[in-house]
CSV table of C-alpha atoms in Angstrom, one decimal:
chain,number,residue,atom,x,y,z
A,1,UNK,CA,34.2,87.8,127.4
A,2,UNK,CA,32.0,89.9,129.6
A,3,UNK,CA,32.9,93.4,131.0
A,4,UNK,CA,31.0,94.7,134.4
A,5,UNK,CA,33.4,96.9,135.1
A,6,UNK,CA,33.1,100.8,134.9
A,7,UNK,CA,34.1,102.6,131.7
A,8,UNK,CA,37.3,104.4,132.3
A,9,UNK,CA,37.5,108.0,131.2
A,10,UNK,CA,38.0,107.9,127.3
A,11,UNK,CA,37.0,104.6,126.6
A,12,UNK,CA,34.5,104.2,123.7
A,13,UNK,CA,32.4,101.4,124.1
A,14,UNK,CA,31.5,101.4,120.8
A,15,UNK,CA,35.2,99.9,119.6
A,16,UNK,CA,35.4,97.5,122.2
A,17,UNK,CA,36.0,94.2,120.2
A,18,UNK,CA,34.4,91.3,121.6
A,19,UNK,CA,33.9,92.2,124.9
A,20,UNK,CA,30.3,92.5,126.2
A,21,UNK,CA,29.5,95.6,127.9
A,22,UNK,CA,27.3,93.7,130.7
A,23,UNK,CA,27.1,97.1,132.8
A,24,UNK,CA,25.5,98.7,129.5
A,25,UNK,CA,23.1,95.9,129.0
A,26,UNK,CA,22.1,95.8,132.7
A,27,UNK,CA,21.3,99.1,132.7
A,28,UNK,CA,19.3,99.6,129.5
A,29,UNK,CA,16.9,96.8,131.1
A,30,UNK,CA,15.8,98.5,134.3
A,31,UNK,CA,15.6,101.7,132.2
A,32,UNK,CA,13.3,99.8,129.1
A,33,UNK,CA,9.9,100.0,128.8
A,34,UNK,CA,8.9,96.6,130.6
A,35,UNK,CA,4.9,96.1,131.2
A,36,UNK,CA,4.2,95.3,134.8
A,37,UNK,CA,0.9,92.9,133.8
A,38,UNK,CA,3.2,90.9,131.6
A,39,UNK,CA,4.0,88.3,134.3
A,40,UNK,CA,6.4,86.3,132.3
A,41,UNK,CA,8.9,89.1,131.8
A,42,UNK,CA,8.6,90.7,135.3
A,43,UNK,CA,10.0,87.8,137.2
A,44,UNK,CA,12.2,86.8,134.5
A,45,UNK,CA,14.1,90.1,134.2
A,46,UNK,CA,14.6,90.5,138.0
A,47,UNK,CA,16.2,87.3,138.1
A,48,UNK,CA,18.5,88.3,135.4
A,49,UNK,CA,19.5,91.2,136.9
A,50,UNK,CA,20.4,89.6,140.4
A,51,UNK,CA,21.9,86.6,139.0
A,52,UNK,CA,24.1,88.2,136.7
A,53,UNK,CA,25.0,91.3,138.4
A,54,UNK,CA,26.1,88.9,141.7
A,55,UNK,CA,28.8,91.6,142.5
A,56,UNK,CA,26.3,94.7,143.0
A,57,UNK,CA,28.4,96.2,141.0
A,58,UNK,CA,25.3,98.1,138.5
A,59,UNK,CA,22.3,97.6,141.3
A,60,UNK,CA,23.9,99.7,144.1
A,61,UNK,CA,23.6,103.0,145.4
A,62,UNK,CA,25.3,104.4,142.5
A,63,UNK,CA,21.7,103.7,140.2
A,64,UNK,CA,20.3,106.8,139.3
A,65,UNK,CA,16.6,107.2,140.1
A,66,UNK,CA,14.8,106.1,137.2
A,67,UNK,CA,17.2,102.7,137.3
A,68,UNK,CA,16.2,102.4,141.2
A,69,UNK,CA,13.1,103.0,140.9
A,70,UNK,CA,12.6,101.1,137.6
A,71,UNK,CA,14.0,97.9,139.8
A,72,UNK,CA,11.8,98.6,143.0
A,73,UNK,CA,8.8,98.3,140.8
A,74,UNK,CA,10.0,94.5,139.3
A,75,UNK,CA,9.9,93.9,142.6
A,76,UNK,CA,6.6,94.5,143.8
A,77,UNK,CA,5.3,93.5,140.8
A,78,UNK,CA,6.7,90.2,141.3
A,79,UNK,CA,5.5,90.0,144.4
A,80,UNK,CA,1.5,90.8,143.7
A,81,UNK,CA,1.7,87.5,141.6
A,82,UNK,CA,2.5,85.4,144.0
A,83,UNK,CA,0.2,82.5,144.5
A,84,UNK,CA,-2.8,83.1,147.0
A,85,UNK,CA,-4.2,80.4,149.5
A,86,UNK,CA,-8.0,82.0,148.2
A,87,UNK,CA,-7.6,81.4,145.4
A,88,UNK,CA,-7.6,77.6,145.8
A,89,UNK,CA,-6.6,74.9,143.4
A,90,UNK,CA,-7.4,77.6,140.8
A,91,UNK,CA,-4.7,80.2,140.5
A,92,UNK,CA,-5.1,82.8,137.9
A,93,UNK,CA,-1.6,82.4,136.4
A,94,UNK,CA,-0.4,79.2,134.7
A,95,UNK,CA,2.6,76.7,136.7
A,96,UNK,CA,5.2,77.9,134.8
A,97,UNK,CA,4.5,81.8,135.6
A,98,UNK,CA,4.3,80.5,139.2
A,99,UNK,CA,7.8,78.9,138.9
A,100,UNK,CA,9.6,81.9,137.4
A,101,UNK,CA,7.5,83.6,140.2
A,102,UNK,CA,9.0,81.4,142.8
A,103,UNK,CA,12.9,81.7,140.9
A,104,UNK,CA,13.3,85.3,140.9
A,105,UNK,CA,12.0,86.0,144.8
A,106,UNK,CA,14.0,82.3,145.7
A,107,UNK,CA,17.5,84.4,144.7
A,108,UNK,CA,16.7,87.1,145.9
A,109,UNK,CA,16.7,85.3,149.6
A,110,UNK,CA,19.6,83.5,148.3
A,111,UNK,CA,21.6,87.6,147.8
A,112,UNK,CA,20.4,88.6,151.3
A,113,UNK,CA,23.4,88.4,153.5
A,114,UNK,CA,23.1,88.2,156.9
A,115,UNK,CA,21.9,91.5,158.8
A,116,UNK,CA,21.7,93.1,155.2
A,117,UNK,CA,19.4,94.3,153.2
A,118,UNK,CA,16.7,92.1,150.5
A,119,UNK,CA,19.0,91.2,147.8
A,120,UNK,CA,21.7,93.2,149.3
A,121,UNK,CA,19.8,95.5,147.5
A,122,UNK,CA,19.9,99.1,147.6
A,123,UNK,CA,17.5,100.3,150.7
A,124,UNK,CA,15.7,103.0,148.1
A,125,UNK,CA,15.1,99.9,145.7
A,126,UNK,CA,13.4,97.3,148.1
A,127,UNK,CA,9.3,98.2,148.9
A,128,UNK,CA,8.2,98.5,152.5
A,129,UNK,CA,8.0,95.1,154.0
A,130,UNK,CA,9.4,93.5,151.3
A,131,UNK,CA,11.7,91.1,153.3
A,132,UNK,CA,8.3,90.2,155.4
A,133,UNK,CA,6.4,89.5,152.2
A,134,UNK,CA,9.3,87.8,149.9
A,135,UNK,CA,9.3,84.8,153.4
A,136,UNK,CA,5.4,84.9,153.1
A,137,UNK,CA,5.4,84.7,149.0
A,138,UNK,CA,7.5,81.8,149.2
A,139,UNK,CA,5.6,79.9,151.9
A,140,UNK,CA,2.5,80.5,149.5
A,141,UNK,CA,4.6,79.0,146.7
A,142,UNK,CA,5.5,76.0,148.5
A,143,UNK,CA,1.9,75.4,149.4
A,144,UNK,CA,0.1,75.8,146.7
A,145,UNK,CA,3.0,73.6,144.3
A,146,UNK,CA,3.0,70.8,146.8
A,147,UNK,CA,-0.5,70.6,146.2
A,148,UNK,CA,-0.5,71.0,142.6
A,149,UNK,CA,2.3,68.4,142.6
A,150,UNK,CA,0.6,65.3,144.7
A,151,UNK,CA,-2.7,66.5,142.7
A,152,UNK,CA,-0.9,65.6,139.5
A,153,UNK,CA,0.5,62.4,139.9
A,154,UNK,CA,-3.3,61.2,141.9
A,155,UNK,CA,-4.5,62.2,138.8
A,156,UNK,CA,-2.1,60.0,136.9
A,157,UNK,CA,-2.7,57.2,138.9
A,158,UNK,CA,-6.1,57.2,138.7
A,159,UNK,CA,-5.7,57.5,134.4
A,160,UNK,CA,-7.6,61.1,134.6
A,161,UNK,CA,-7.3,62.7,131.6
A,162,UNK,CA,-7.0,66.3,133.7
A,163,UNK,CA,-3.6,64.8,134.0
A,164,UNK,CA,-1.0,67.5,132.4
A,165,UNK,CA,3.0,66.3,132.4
A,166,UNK,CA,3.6,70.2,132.4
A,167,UNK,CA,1.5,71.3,135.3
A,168,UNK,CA,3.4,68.1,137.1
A,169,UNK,CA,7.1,69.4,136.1
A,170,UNK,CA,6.4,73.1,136.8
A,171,UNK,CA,4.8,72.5,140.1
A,172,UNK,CA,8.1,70.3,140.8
A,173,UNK,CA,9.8,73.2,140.1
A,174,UNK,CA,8.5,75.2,142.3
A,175,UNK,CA,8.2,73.0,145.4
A,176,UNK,CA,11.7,72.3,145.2
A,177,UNK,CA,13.1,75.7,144.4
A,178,UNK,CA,11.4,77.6,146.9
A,179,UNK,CA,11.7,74.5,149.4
A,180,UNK,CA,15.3,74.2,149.4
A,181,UNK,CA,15.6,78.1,150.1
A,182,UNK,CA,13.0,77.9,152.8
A,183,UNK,CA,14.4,75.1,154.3
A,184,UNK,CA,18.0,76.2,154.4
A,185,UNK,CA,16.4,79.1,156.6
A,186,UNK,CA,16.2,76.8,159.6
A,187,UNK,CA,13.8,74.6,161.7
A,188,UNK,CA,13.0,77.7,163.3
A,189,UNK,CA,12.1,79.8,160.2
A,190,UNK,CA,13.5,83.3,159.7
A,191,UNK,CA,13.3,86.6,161.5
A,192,UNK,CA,11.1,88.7,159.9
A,193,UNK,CA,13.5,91.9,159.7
A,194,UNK,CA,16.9,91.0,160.0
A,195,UNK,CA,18.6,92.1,162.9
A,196,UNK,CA,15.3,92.5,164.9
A,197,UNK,CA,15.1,88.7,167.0
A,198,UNK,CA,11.6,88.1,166.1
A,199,UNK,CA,11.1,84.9,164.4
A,200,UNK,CA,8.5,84.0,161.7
A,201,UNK,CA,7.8,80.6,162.3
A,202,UNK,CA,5.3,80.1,159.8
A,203,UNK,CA,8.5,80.6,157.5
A,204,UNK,CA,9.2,76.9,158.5
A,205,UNK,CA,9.4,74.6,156.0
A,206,UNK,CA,11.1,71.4,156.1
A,207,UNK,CA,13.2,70.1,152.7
A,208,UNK,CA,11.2,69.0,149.9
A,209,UNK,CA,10.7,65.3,149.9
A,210,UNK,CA,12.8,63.5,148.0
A,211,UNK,CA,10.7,60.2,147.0
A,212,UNK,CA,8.1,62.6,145.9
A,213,UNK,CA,10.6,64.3,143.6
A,214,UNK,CA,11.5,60.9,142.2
A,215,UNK,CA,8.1,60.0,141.5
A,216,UNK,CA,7.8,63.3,140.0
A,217,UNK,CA,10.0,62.9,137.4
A,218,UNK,CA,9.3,59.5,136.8
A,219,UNK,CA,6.1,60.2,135.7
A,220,UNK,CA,7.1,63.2,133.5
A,221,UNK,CA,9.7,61.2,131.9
A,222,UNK,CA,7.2,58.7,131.1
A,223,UNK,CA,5.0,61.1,129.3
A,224,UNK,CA,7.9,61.6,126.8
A,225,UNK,CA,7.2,61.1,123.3
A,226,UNK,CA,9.1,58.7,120.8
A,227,UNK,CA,10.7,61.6,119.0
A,228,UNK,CA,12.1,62.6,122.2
A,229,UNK,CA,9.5,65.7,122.5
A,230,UNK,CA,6.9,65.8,125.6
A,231,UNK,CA,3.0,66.5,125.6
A,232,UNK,CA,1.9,70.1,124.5
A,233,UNK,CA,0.8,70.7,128.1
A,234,UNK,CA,-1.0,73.9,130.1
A,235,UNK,CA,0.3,77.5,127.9
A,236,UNK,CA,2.3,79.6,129.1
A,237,UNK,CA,-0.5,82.2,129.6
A,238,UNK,CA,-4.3,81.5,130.5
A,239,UNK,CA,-5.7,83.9,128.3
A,240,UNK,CA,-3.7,84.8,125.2
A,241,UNK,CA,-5.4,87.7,123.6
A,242,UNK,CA,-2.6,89.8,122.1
A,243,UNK,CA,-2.7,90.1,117.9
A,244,UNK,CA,0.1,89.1,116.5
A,245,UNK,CA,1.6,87.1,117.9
A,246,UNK,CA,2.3,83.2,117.1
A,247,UNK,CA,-0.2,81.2,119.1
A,248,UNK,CA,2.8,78.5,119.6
A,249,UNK,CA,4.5,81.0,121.8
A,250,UNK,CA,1.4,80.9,124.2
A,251,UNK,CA,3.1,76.8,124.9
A,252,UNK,CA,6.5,76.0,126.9
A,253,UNK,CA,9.4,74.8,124.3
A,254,UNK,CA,10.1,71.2,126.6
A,255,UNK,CA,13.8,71.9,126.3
A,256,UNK,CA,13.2,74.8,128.5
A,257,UNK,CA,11.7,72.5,131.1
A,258,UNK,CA,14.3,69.6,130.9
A,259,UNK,CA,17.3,72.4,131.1
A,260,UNK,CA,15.7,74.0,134.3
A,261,UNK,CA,15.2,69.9,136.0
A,262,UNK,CA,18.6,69.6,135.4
A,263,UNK,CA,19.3,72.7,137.2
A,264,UNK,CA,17.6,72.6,140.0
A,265,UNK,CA,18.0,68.5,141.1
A,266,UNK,CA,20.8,67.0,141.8
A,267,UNK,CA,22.6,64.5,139.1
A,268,UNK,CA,21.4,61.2,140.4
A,269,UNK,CA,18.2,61.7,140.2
A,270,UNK,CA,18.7,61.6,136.3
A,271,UNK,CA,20.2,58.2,136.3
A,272,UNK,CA,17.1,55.8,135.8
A,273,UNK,CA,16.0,58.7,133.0
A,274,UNK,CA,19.3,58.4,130.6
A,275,UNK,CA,17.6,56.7,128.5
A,276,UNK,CA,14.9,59.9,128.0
A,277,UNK,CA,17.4,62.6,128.0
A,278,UNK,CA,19.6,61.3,125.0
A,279,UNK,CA,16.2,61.0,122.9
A,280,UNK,CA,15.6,64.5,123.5
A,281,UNK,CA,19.2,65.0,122.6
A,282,UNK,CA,18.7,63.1,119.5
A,283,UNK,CA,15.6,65.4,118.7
A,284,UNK,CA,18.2,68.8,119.3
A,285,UNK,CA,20.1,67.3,116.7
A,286,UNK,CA,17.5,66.3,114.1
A,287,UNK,CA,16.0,69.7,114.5
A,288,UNK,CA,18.2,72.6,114.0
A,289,UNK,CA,17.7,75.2,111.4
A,290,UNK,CA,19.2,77.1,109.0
A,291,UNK,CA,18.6,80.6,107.7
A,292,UNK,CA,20.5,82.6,105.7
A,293,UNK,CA,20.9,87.0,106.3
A,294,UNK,CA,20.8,87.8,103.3
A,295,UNK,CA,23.5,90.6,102.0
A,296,UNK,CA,23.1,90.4,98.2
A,297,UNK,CA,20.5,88.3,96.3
A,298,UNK,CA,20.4,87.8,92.3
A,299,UNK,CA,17.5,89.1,90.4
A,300,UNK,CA,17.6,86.3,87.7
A,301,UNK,CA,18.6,83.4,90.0
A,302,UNK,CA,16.3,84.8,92.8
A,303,UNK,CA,19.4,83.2,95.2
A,304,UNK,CA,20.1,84.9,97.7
A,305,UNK,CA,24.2,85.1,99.2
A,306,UNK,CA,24.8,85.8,102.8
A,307,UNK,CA,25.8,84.7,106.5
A,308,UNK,CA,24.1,81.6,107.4
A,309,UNK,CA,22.5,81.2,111.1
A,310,UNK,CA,21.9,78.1,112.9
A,311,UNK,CA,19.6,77.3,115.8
A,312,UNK,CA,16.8,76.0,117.3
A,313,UNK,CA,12.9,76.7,117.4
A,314,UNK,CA,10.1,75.7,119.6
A,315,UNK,CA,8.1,72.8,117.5
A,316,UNK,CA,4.7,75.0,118.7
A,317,UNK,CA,6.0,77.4,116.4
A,318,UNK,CA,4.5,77.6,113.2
A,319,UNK,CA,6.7,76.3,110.5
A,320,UNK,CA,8.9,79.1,109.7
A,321,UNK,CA,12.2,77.9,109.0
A,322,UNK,CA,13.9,80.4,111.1
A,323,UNK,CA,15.7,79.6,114.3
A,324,UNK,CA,14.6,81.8,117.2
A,325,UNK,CA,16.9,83.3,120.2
A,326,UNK,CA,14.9,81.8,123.3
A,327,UNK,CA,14.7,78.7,121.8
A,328,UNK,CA,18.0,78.3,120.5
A,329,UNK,CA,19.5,79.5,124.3
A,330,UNK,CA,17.5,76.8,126.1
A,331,UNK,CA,18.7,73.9,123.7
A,332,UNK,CA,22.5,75.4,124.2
A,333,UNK,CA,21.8,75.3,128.1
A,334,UNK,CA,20.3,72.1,128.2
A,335,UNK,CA,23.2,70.6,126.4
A,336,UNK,CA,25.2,71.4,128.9
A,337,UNK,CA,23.4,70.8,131.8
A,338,UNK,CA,23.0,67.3,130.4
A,339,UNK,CA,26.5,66.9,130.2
A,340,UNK,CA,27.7,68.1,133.7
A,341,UNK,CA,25.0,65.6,135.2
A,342,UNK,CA,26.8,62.9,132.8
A,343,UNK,CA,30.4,63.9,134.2
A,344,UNK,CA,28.9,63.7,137.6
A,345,UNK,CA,27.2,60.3,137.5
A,346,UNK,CA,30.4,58.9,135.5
A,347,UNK,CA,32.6,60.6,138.6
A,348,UNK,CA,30.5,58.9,141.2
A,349,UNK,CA,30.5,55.8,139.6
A,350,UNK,CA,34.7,55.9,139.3
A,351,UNK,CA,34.4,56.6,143.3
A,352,UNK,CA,32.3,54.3,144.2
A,353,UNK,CA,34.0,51.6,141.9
A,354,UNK,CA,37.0,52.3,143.6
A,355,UNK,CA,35.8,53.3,147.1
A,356,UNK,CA,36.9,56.9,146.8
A,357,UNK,CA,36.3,59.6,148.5
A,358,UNK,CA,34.3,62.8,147.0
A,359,UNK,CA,35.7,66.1,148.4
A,360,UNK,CA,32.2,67.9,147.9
A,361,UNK,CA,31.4,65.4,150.9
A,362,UNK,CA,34.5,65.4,153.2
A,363,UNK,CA,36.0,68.8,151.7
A,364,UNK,CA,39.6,68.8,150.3
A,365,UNK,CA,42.1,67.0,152.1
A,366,UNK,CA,46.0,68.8,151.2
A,367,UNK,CA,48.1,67.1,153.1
A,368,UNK,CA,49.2,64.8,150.8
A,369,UNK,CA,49.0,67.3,148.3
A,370,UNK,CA,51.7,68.8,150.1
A,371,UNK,CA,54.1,66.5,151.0
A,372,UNK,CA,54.0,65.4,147.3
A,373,UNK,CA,57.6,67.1,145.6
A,374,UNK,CA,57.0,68.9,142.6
A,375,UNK,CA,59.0,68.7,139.2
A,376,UNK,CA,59.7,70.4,136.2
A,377,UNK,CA,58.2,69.1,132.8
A,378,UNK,CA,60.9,70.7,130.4
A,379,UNK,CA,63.4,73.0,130.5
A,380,UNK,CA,62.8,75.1,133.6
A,381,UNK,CA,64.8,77.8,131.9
A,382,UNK,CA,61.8,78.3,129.3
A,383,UNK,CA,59.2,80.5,130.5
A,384,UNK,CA,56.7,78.1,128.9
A,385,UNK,CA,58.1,75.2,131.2
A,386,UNK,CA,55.3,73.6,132.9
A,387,UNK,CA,55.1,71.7,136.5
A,388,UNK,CA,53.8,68.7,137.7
A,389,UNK,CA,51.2,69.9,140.1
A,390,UNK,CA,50.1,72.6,137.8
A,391,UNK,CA,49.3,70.1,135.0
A,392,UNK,CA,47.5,68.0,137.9
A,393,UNK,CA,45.9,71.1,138.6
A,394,UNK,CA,44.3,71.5,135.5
């Protein structure tokens, strides 16, 4: 149960059973100590905050300075990392920092109403020129992953070992995510201010091709290991210099990749890779683990008694026994996502069997909805007396 609503006068958030104070939680990010040189946070915390607070009911005017301020900074920040055309066929970040890149500044076009500000974003939060340079970001993102992706399968198809399954899916990624949003601009591209008439027309990019995005992910799903894992592939970070830290969170946990697939493409494309996505479903359920928070251990036994914890961690990890948060939030996703694209394939398939007709195509057609009589199931003098249509409904 998640609460964005404002604290009323009195309230004490502290007693507030299991409702999750969203607001709260949204508000101690902008205001944390985030490191603008840590490009996978940047990205990923700005599209947390515009995804979950859809509403604008934390990032409006309301923000004090050092929340609006904190949030005007994720924004440039994400925006100096976007791929450059000098740069070449050799970016200084990895594929997967360029997708996240790509995500955060793709919703934020997706939040911009018409005539409205970036994000419908506070004015005082969006840098000068930012709606200019989020259109000329995602044109470089598009570029540069369309070339990344075609270099990846030639590379394949010629047996070059340069060829990296990873590179392939996050470059995938990225041409389709900032694609789609680019293309649902228009043939003519966007204006570069809103409201002002002038058109960018290098903003014009047509929709991402879909035979190339079938090849794409025929050849990652080939890649796939027996156990239902995929190759190690390019880290996370070119450089990995921090002490510290476990080198196996420098790589991408490959759950994390098949979750974000099935996000961002359409169920049918999954249907010749079935096959592939239930052996990585029987790897999520040969691999969960255990650990126990301990509240009391024994001296003499040396056993320890406490609340046990389940989850997942990345297999780059070194052999803790201890499941990890990320980890365990991109298996729960992925599960998920693999079963809505399941529902939908087995939904087409009833329609097609039976030559019906999907309302996501045509839209919802109520006449006969209407005309049909309803009736009580019960005793309609019960409060808990149910009708037909509101079972049907259901």
């Amino acid at each position: 149960n998640f609460n964005l609503a404002p604290p009323a006068d009195g309230d004490d958030l502290s007693d507030s059973g299991s409702v999750v104070q969203v607001r709260t939680i949204l508000a101690e990010l902008l205001k944390s100590e985030w490191r603008e040189d840590d490009l996978f946070q940047v990205p990923l915390l700005l599209n947390t905050l515009l995804t979950i607070d859809k509403r604008r009911e934390v990032l409006n005017d309301s923000m004090d300075d050092v929340m609006s301020s904190s949030l005007k900074r994720l924004v440039e920040a994400t925006l100096q990392a976007r791929p450059q055309r000098r740069n070449g066929n050799y970016q200084p970040i990895s594929n997967y920092i360029q997708f996240l890149i790509a995500d955060a500044l793709a919703t934020l076009m997706e939040f911009t109403p018409a005539y409205e500000t970036l994000g419908n974003l506070p004015s005082r939060s969006i840098p000068a020129d930012a709606e200019k340079d989020v259109l000329l970001a995602l044109t470089r993102c598009v570029e540069v992953s369309f070339n990344e992706l075609c270099r990846q399968l030639a590379y394949r198809s010629a047996g070059e070992t340069k060829f990296d399954s990873t590179r392939l899916a996050y470059a995938l990624l990225t041409y389709v995510r900032a694609g789609t949003v680019m293309s649902n601009l228009g043939s003519a591209g966007r204006e570069s201010h809103n409201g002002d008439g002038e058109v960018d027309k290098s903003t014009a990019i047509s929709e991402p091709n879909r035979k190339l995005i079938a090849a794409a992910l025929a050849a990652f799903f080939d890649e796939q290991n027996q156990d239902g894992m995929f190759p190690q592939g390019e880290p996370i970070f070119k450089s990995f210099r921090r002490s510290g830290r476990d080198v196996g969170n420098a790589f991408i946990f490959a759950v994390d990749t098949v979750q974000t697939l099935l996000r961002l493409l359409e169920p049918e494309y999954f249907r010749p890779h079935l096959d592939g996505l239930d052996k990585l479903l029987g790897w999520i359920e040969t691999h969960k683990v255990k650990e126990v928070i301990a509240d009391y251990c024994d001296t003499e036994t040396q056993q320890c008694f406490g609340k046990p914890i389940t989850g997942w961690a990345s297999p780059h990890m070194s052999q803790s026994g201890s499941p990890t948060a990320w980890a365990s939030s991109q298996v729960l996703a992925c599960v998920f996502r693999m079963q809505e694209t399941v529902q939908q394939l087995l939904h087409d398939d009833v329609l097609q069997e039976f030559n019906g007709v999907s309302h996501s195509h045509e839209g919802t057609q109520m006449v006969s909805w209407d005309r049909l009589l309803d009736t009580d199931l019960g005793d309609p003098l019960k409060d808990e007396c149910r009708t037909l249509k509101s079972v049907l409904n259901e």
